C-alpha cells in the first residue's frame, strides 16, 4: 500500500515539473512574428510621436487619442449622489416626549414634564402649555413670554431628555430587531441599522425593503440594497425613513430552507444517537 502511494506521489511530481517546463517554453516564444528593433547609438533619436514610428512595434500597439489617453482606457464613471435629509434634523415634539425645563434662580418651577395625549404640559403658574409639533426653542420662547408676567426677565432653558413620540421599526435578519426611538423628524437606513445591529449572515442584504404605511391600506414599498450601502458606501441607498416606517431585512433562501428542515431533522438526529426509531408521520 505504501509503495502505491509513493508511486502516485512520484508521478504527480514529474507531471507538475513537465507542466512548469512547458509553461516557461511557451512564455519565451514570440507569436507575433515581429522583430523588436534594437537601438543604434549612431542613429539620430526619434522625434515626436508619429515620426519614424514602426507600426509593427509591439510597444506601440496601443494608440493614443487626441487627449493623450489610450483608446482602450475606460473613463471612470461618475457617480451622482442625490441629496438626502440627514436624520439629526430639528426635532418636533410629540406625545410621550419628556422635557426638562430650568428657570434660572427659580428651582420651584424647574423640573421635568411629560407631554400628555393632548400635546400639552402642565406647567406651574401658567397652566397647560401646548407644545406638540413645536421645537424646544419655540417652547422656550413661549415659556419666557408667559413667565414674564410673574418673573422679571426670566432665563429659561429647555432640554429634551426623553424621545418617545417618533418610532421606526427594523425587522428581519438583524442583530436586535424591534422599534427605534428617533431623535429627529427623520432617520436614515444607515442610522437605523447602526442602532438595530448589523445584518446577520443569514440576511439577504441585496433585497431590503422600506415599508411606509398609508391611510388607504396600500403601503408604499421602496427597495434598498443594504450591501451597497454598508460595504460599498453607496449613499444613494441611504433612504430616509419617517415615523411609522418599517425596514425589513429578509433571509436568504438557504436560511429559510434550513429553518424548515431543522425541526424535521432534529428528532431523526436524536434517534440516530440513541438507536431508536422515530415516526415522522410521513
Tab-separated table of C-alpha atoms in Angstrom:
chain	number	residue	atom	x	y	z
A	1	UNK	CA	0.000	0.000	0.000
A	2	UNK	CA	2.868	2.377	0.849
A	3	UNK	CA	4.530	1.591	-2.476
A	4	UNK	CA	1.355	2.552	-4.330
A	5	UNK	CA	1.178	5.911	-2.525
A	6	UNK	CA	4.879	6.523	-3.240
A	7	UNK	CA	4.367	5.729	-6.924
A	8	UNK	CA	1.382	8.089	-7.191
A	9	UNK	CA	3.337	10.874	-5.458
A	10	UNK	CA	6.325	10.401	-7.805
A	11	UNK	CA	4.121	10.511	-10.907
A	12	UNK	CA	2.427	13.675	-9.654
A	13	UNK	CA	5.747	15.442	-9.038
A	14	UNK	CA	7.036	14.505	-12.507
A	15	UNK	CA	3.824	15.697	-14.169
A	16	UNK	CA	3.973	19.039	-12.353
A	17	UNK	CA	7.625	19.512	-13.368
A	18	UNK	CA	6.783	18.843	-17.032
A	19	UNK	CA	3.901	21.335	-16.948
A	20	UNK	CA	6.111	24.058	-15.453
A	21	UNK	CA	8.812	23.455	-18.068
A	22	UNK	CA	6.259	23.633	-20.881
A	23	UNK	CA	4.831	26.864	-19.485
A	24	UNK	CA	8.274	28.501	-19.421
A	25	UNK	CA	8.898	27.415	-23.026
A	26	UNK	CA	5.590	28.820	-24.250
A	27	UNK	CA	6.129	32.087	-22.353
A	28	UNK	CA	9.513	32.574	-24.021
A	29	UNK	CA	8.197	32.219	-27.596
A	30	UNK	CA	7.259	35.238	-29.750
A	31	UNK	CA	3.962	34.551	-31.538
A	32	UNK	CA	3.656	37.992	-33.127
A	33	UNK	CA	6.257	37.297	-35.775
A	34	UNK	CA	7.697	40.785	-35.401
A	35	UNK	CA	11.267	41.681	-34.570
A	36	UNK	CA	11.837	44.231	-31.890
A	37	UNK	CA	14.220	46.814	-33.340
A	38	UNK	CA	17.386	47.410	-31.400
A	39	UNK	CA	18.536	50.917	-30.726
A	40	UNK	CA	21.511	52.154	-32.743
A	41	UNK	CA	23.660	54.651	-30.885
A	42	UNK	CA	24.799	56.252	-34.181
A	43	UNK	CA	21.291	56.819	-35.490
A	44	UNK	CA	19.517	60.067	-34.549
A	45	UNK	CA	16.910	59.919	-31.845
A	46	UNK	CA	13.297	59.676	-32.832
A	47	UNK	CA	11.189	62.825	-32.705
A	48	UNK	CA	7.663	63.233	-31.576
A	49	UNK	CA	5.047	60.529	-31.821
A	50	UNK	CA	4.263	59.672	-35.421
A	51	UNK	CA	7.724	60.483	-36.842
A	52	UNK	CA	9.574	57.322	-37.743
A	53	UNK	CA	7.436	55.059	-35.580
A	54	UNK	CA	7.199	51.438	-36.664
A	55	UNK	CA	3.578	50.357	-36.808
A	56	UNK	CA	4.691	46.761	-36.155
A	57	UNK	CA	6.412	47.730	-32.928
A	58	UNK	CA	4.605	45.807	-30.199
A	59	UNK	CA	5.371	48.597	-27.727
A	60	UNK	CA	3.208	50.935	-29.844
A	61	UNK	CA	0.266	48.575	-30.049
A	62	UNK	CA	-1.990	50.874	-28.065
A	63	UNK	CA	-2.737	54.090	-29.914
A	64	UNK	CA	-3.471	57.261	-28.072
A	65	UNK	CA	-6.326	59.606	-28.720
A	66	UNK	CA	-6.169	63.348	-29.173
A	67	UNK	CA	-6.145	63.920	-25.412
A	68	UNK	CA	-3.186	61.618	-24.807
A	69	UNK	CA	-5.298	58.843	-23.254
A	70	UNK	CA	-5.355	55.325	-24.578
A	71	UNK	CA	-8.362	54.475	-26.727
A	72	UNK	CA	-8.839	51.261	-24.733
A	73	UNK	CA	-8.632	53.075	-21.407
A	74	UNK	CA	-12.001	53.347	-19.721
A	75	UNK	CA	-13.069	56.702	-18.383
A	76	UNK	CA	-14.067	56.439	-14.700
A	77	UNK	CA	-17.817	56.518	-14.378
A	78	UNK	CA	-19.131	59.475	-12.434
A	79	UNK	CA	-21.480	58.704	-9.567
A	80	UNK	CA	-24.170	61.260	-8.913
A	81	UNK	CA	-25.187	61.149	-5.267
A	82	UNK	CA	-28.539	62.803	-4.714
A	83	UNK	CA	-29.063	64.975	-1.695
A	84	UNK	CA	-30.924	63.425	1.206
A	85	UNK	CA	-32.140	64.671	4.522
A	86	UNK	CA	-29.980	63.804	7.488
A	87	UNK	CA	-31.738	62.179	10.442
A	88	UNK	CA	-30.372	64.549	13.065
A	89	UNK	CA	-32.522	67.409	11.848
A	90	UNK	CA	-34.714	69.599	14.025
A	91	UNK	CA	-36.995	67.607	16.280
A	92	UNK	CA	-40.649	68.493	16.694
A	93	UNK	CA	-42.176	67.430	19.986
A	94	UNK	CA	-44.983	64.928	20.358
A	95	UNK	CA	-46.938	62.852	22.851
A	96	UNK	CA	-44.745	60.984	25.312
A	97	UNK	CA	-41.669	63.174	24.994
A	98	UNK	CA	-40.109	64.411	28.228
A	99	UNK	CA	-38.891	67.987	28.641
A	100	UNK	CA	-36.529	69.307	31.266
A	101	UNK	CA	-37.301	72.974	31.952
A	102	UNK	CA	-34.932	75.033	34.062
A	103	UNK	CA	-35.611	78.625	35.105
A	104	UNK	CA	-32.542	80.373	36.444
A	105	UNK	CA	-32.794	81.191	40.188
A	106	UNK	CA	-36.267	79.631	40.352
A	107	UNK	CA	-35.958	75.917	41.190
A	108	UNK	CA	-39.596	75.850	42.337
A	109	UNK	CA	-40.782	75.987	38.716
A	110	UNK	CA	-37.968	73.900	37.255
A	111	UNK	CA	-38.259	70.177	36.564
A	112	UNK	CA	-39.221	67.510	34.057
A	113	UNK	CA	-42.558	67.486	32.269
A	114	UNK	CA	-44.184	64.805	30.105
A	115	UNK	CA	-46.235	65.784	27.073
A	116	UNK	CA	-49.716	64.294	27.503
A	117	UNK	CA	-52.027	62.862	24.863
A	118	UNK	CA	-53.419	66.314	24.160
A	119	UNK	CA	-49.960	67.637	23.301
A	120	UNK	CA	-49.699	69.798	26.429
A	121	UNK	CA	-47.515	70.053	29.506
A	122	UNK	CA	-48.954	71.076	32.856
A	123	UNK	CA	-46.695	73.900	33.998
A	124	UNK	CA	-46.849	75.852	37.243
A	125	UNK	CA	-48.202	79.404	37.222
A	126	UNK	CA	-49.260	79.365	33.578
A	127	UNK	CA	-51.299	76.146	33.367
A	128	UNK	CA	-51.377	73.944	30.278
A	129	UNK	CA	-48.925	74.843	27.541
A	130	UNK	CA	-49.403	73.394	24.047
A	131	UNK	CA	-46.022	72.108	22.844
A	132	UNK	CA	-46.949	69.446	20.272
A	133	UNK	CA	-45.391	69.923	16.819
A	134	UNK	CA	-43.077	72.600	18.194
A	135	UNK	CA	-39.309	72.636	18.642
A	136	UNK	CA	-37.654	73.125	22.011
A	137	UNK	CA	-36.621	76.650	21.023
A	138	UNK	CA	-40.229	77.541	20.276
A	139	UNK	CA	-41.280	76.133	23.652
A	140	UNK	CA	-38.571	78.219	25.313
A	141	UNK	CA	-39.895	81.412	23.734
A	142	UNK	CA	-43.473	80.592	24.778
A	143	UNK	CA	-42.456	79.956	28.384
A	144	UNK	CA	-40.366	83.119	28.579
A	145	UNK	CA	-43.294	85.163	27.295
A	146	UNK	CA	-45.753	83.675	29.795
A	147	UNK	CA	-43.399	83.749	32.776
A	148	UNK	CA	-42.632	87.413	32.136
A	149	UNK	CA	-45.960	88.173	33.848
A	150	UNK	CA	-44.628	86.771	37.138
A	151	UNK	CA	-40.822	86.985	36.823
A	152	UNK	CA	-38.652	89.864	35.676
A	153	UNK	CA	-36.526	88.856	32.648
A	154	UNK	CA	-36.874	85.076	33.061
A	155	UNK	CA	-33.999	82.943	31.767
A	156	UNK	CA	-35.350	79.610	30.575
A	157	UNK	CA	-33.519	76.519	29.351
A	158	UNK	CA	-35.414	73.666	27.659
A	159	UNK	CA	-33.892	70.231	27.056
A	160	UNK	CA	-35.338	67.039	25.590
A	161	UNK	CA	-34.499	64.179	27.933
A	162	UNK	CA	-36.946	61.604	26.571
A	163	UNK	CA	-37.546	60.834	22.893
A	164	UNK	CA	-40.700	58.736	22.823
A	165	UNK	CA	-43.085	60.148	20.217
A	166	UNK	CA	-41.438	59.087	16.944
A	167	UNK	CA	-40.718	55.429	16.218
A	168	UNK	CA	-39.491	53.349	13.281
A	169	UNK	CA	-39.235	49.561	13.146
A	170	UNK	CA	-36.425	47.277	11.975
A	171	UNK	CA	-37.383	43.628	11.497
A	172	UNK	CA	-35.794	40.578	9.927
A	173	UNK	CA	-32.204	39.371	9.913
A	174	UNK	CA	-30.522	41.981	12.112
A	175	UNK	CA	-28.789	41.823	15.464
A	176	UNK	CA	-31.556	43.378	17.564
A	177	UNK	CA	-34.839	43.744	15.653
A	178	UNK	CA	-37.513	45.943	17.162
A	179	UNK	CA	-38.542	49.571	17.430
A	180	UNK	CA	-36.174	52.520	17.396
A	181	UNK	CA	-36.934	55.847	19.045
A	182	UNK	CA	-35.985	58.646	16.691
A	183	UNK	CA	-34.038	61.717	17.778
A	184	UNK	CA	-35.079	63.705	14.733
A	185	UNK	CA	-38.046	64.084	12.430
A	186	UNK	CA	-36.359	61.651	10.028
A	187	UNK	CA	-33.803	58.858	10.241
A	188	UNK	CA	-31.739	57.173	7.536
A	189	UNK	CA	-31.463	53.446	6.849
A	190	UNK	CA	-27.801	53.519	7.853
A	191	UNK	CA	-28.509	55.024	11.270
A	192	UNK	CA	-31.414	52.648	11.844
A	193	UNK	CA	-29.139	49.678	11.147
A	194	UNK	CA	-26.452	51.031	13.472
A	195	UNK	CA	-28.997	51.075	16.299
A	196	UNK	CA	-30.680	47.766	15.448
A	197	UNK	CA	-27.453	45.875	14.823
A	198	UNK	CA	-25.739	44.921	11.583
A	199	UNK	CA	-27.312	42.302	9.268
A	200	UNK	CA	-26.701	38.669	10.177
A	201	UNK	CA	-25.004	36.116	7.926
A	202	UNK	CA	-28.453	34.777	7.071
A	203	UNK	CA	-29.586	38.170	5.702
A	204	UNK	CA	-30.187	38.798	2.019
A	205	UNK	CA	-28.710	42.275	2.077
A	206	UNK	CA	-29.417	42.970	-1.594
A	207	UNK	CA	-33.191	42.799	-1.136
A	208	UNK	CA	-34.009	45.132	1.750
A	209	UNK	CA	-37.335	46.961	1.876
A	210	UNK	CA	-38.547	50.207	3.442
A	211	UNK	CA	-42.297	49.966	4.017
A	212	UNK	CA	-44.312	53.143	4.527
A	213	UNK	CA	-47.923	52.645	5.694
A	214	UNK	CA	-50.735	54.598	4.061
A	215	UNK	CA	-54.211	55.562	5.212
A	216	UNK	CA	-55.848	53.723	2.310
A	217	UNK	CA	-54.210	50.464	3.388
A	218	UNK	CA	-51.780	50.285	0.467
A	219	UNK	CA	-48.254	50.508	1.805
A	220	UNK	CA	-45.525	52.135	-0.266
A	221	UNK	CA	-42.509	49.837	-0.636
A	222	UNK	CA	-39.039	51.088	-1.547
A	223	UNK	CA	-36.152	48.763	-2.351
A	224	UNK	CA	-32.810	49.280	-0.631
A	225	UNK	CA	-29.539	47.455	-1.298
A	226	UNK	CA	-28.054	47.270	2.179
A	227	UNK	CA	-24.907	45.578	0.881
A	228	UNK	CA	-24.056	48.530	-1.370
A	229	UNK	CA	-24.821	50.978	1.426
A	230	UNK	CA	-22.732	49.335	4.146
A	231	UNK	CA	-19.878	47.775	2.204
A	232	UNK	CA	-19.582	49.977	-0.919
A	233	UNK	CA	-20.542	53.318	0.605
A	234	UNK	CA	-23.283	53.985	-1.953
A	235	UNK	CA	-25.228	56.826	-0.333
A	236	UNK	CA	-27.962	56.538	-2.948
A	237	UNK	CA	-29.170	53.525	-0.954
A	238	UNK	CA	-29.316	55.542	2.278
A	239	UNK	CA	-33.060	56.109	2.141
A	240	UNK	CA	-34.827	58.438	4.535
A	241	UNK	CA	-37.339	56.913	6.947
A	242	UNK	CA	-40.167	58.755	8.662
A	243	UNK	CA	-42.089	57.881	11.836
A	244	UNK	CA	-44.049	54.661	11.365
A	245	UNK	CA	-41.826	53.265	8.598
A	246	UNK	CA	-40.501	49.696	8.740
A	247	UNK	CA	-37.123	48.463	7.477
A	248	UNK	CA	-37.329	44.776	6.520
A	249	UNK	CA	-34.163	42.715	6.017
A	250	UNK	CA	-35.203	39.328	4.543
A	251	UNK	CA	-33.453	35.998	4.975
A	252	UNK	CA	-31.708	34.112	2.194
A	253	UNK	CA	-33.338	31.091	0.550
A	254	UNK	CA	-30.814	28.781	2.212
A	255	UNK	CA	-31.588	30.190	5.658
A	256	UNK	CA	-35.333	29.750	5.121
A	257	UNK	CA	-34.818	26.167	3.923
A	258	UNK	CA	-32.681	25.260	6.926
A	259	UNK	CA	-35.293	26.645	9.305
A	260	UNK	CA	-37.928	24.415	7.721
A	261	UNK	CA	-35.752	21.292	7.725
A	262	UNK	CA	-34.258	21.749	11.180
A	263	UNK	CA	-37.394	20.735	13.158
A	264	UNK	CA	-37.721	17.656	10.950
A	265	UNK	CA	-34.069	16.648	11.131
A	266	UNK	CA	-33.709	17.201	14.886
A	267	UNK	CA	-35.692	14.115	16.047
A	268	UNK	CA	-34.003	11.993	13.380
A	269	UNK	CA	-30.588	13.036	14.655
A	270	UNK	CA	-31.638	12.291	18.220
A	271	UNK	CA	-32.873	8.852	17.216
A	272	UNK	CA	-29.636	8.130	15.376
A	273	UNK	CA	-27.689	8.871	18.535
A	274	UNK	CA	-29.866	6.667	20.761
A	275	UNK	CA	-30.557	3.875	18.291
A	276	UNK	CA	-34.334	4.351	18.485
A	277	UNK	CA	-36.880	4.550	15.685
A	278	UNK	CA	-38.828	7.802	15.304
A	279	UNK	CA	-42.125	8.001	13.406
A	280	UNK	CA	-42.158	11.268	11.424
A	281	UNK	CA	-45.742	10.884	10.234
A	282	UNK	CA	-44.874	10.800	6.513
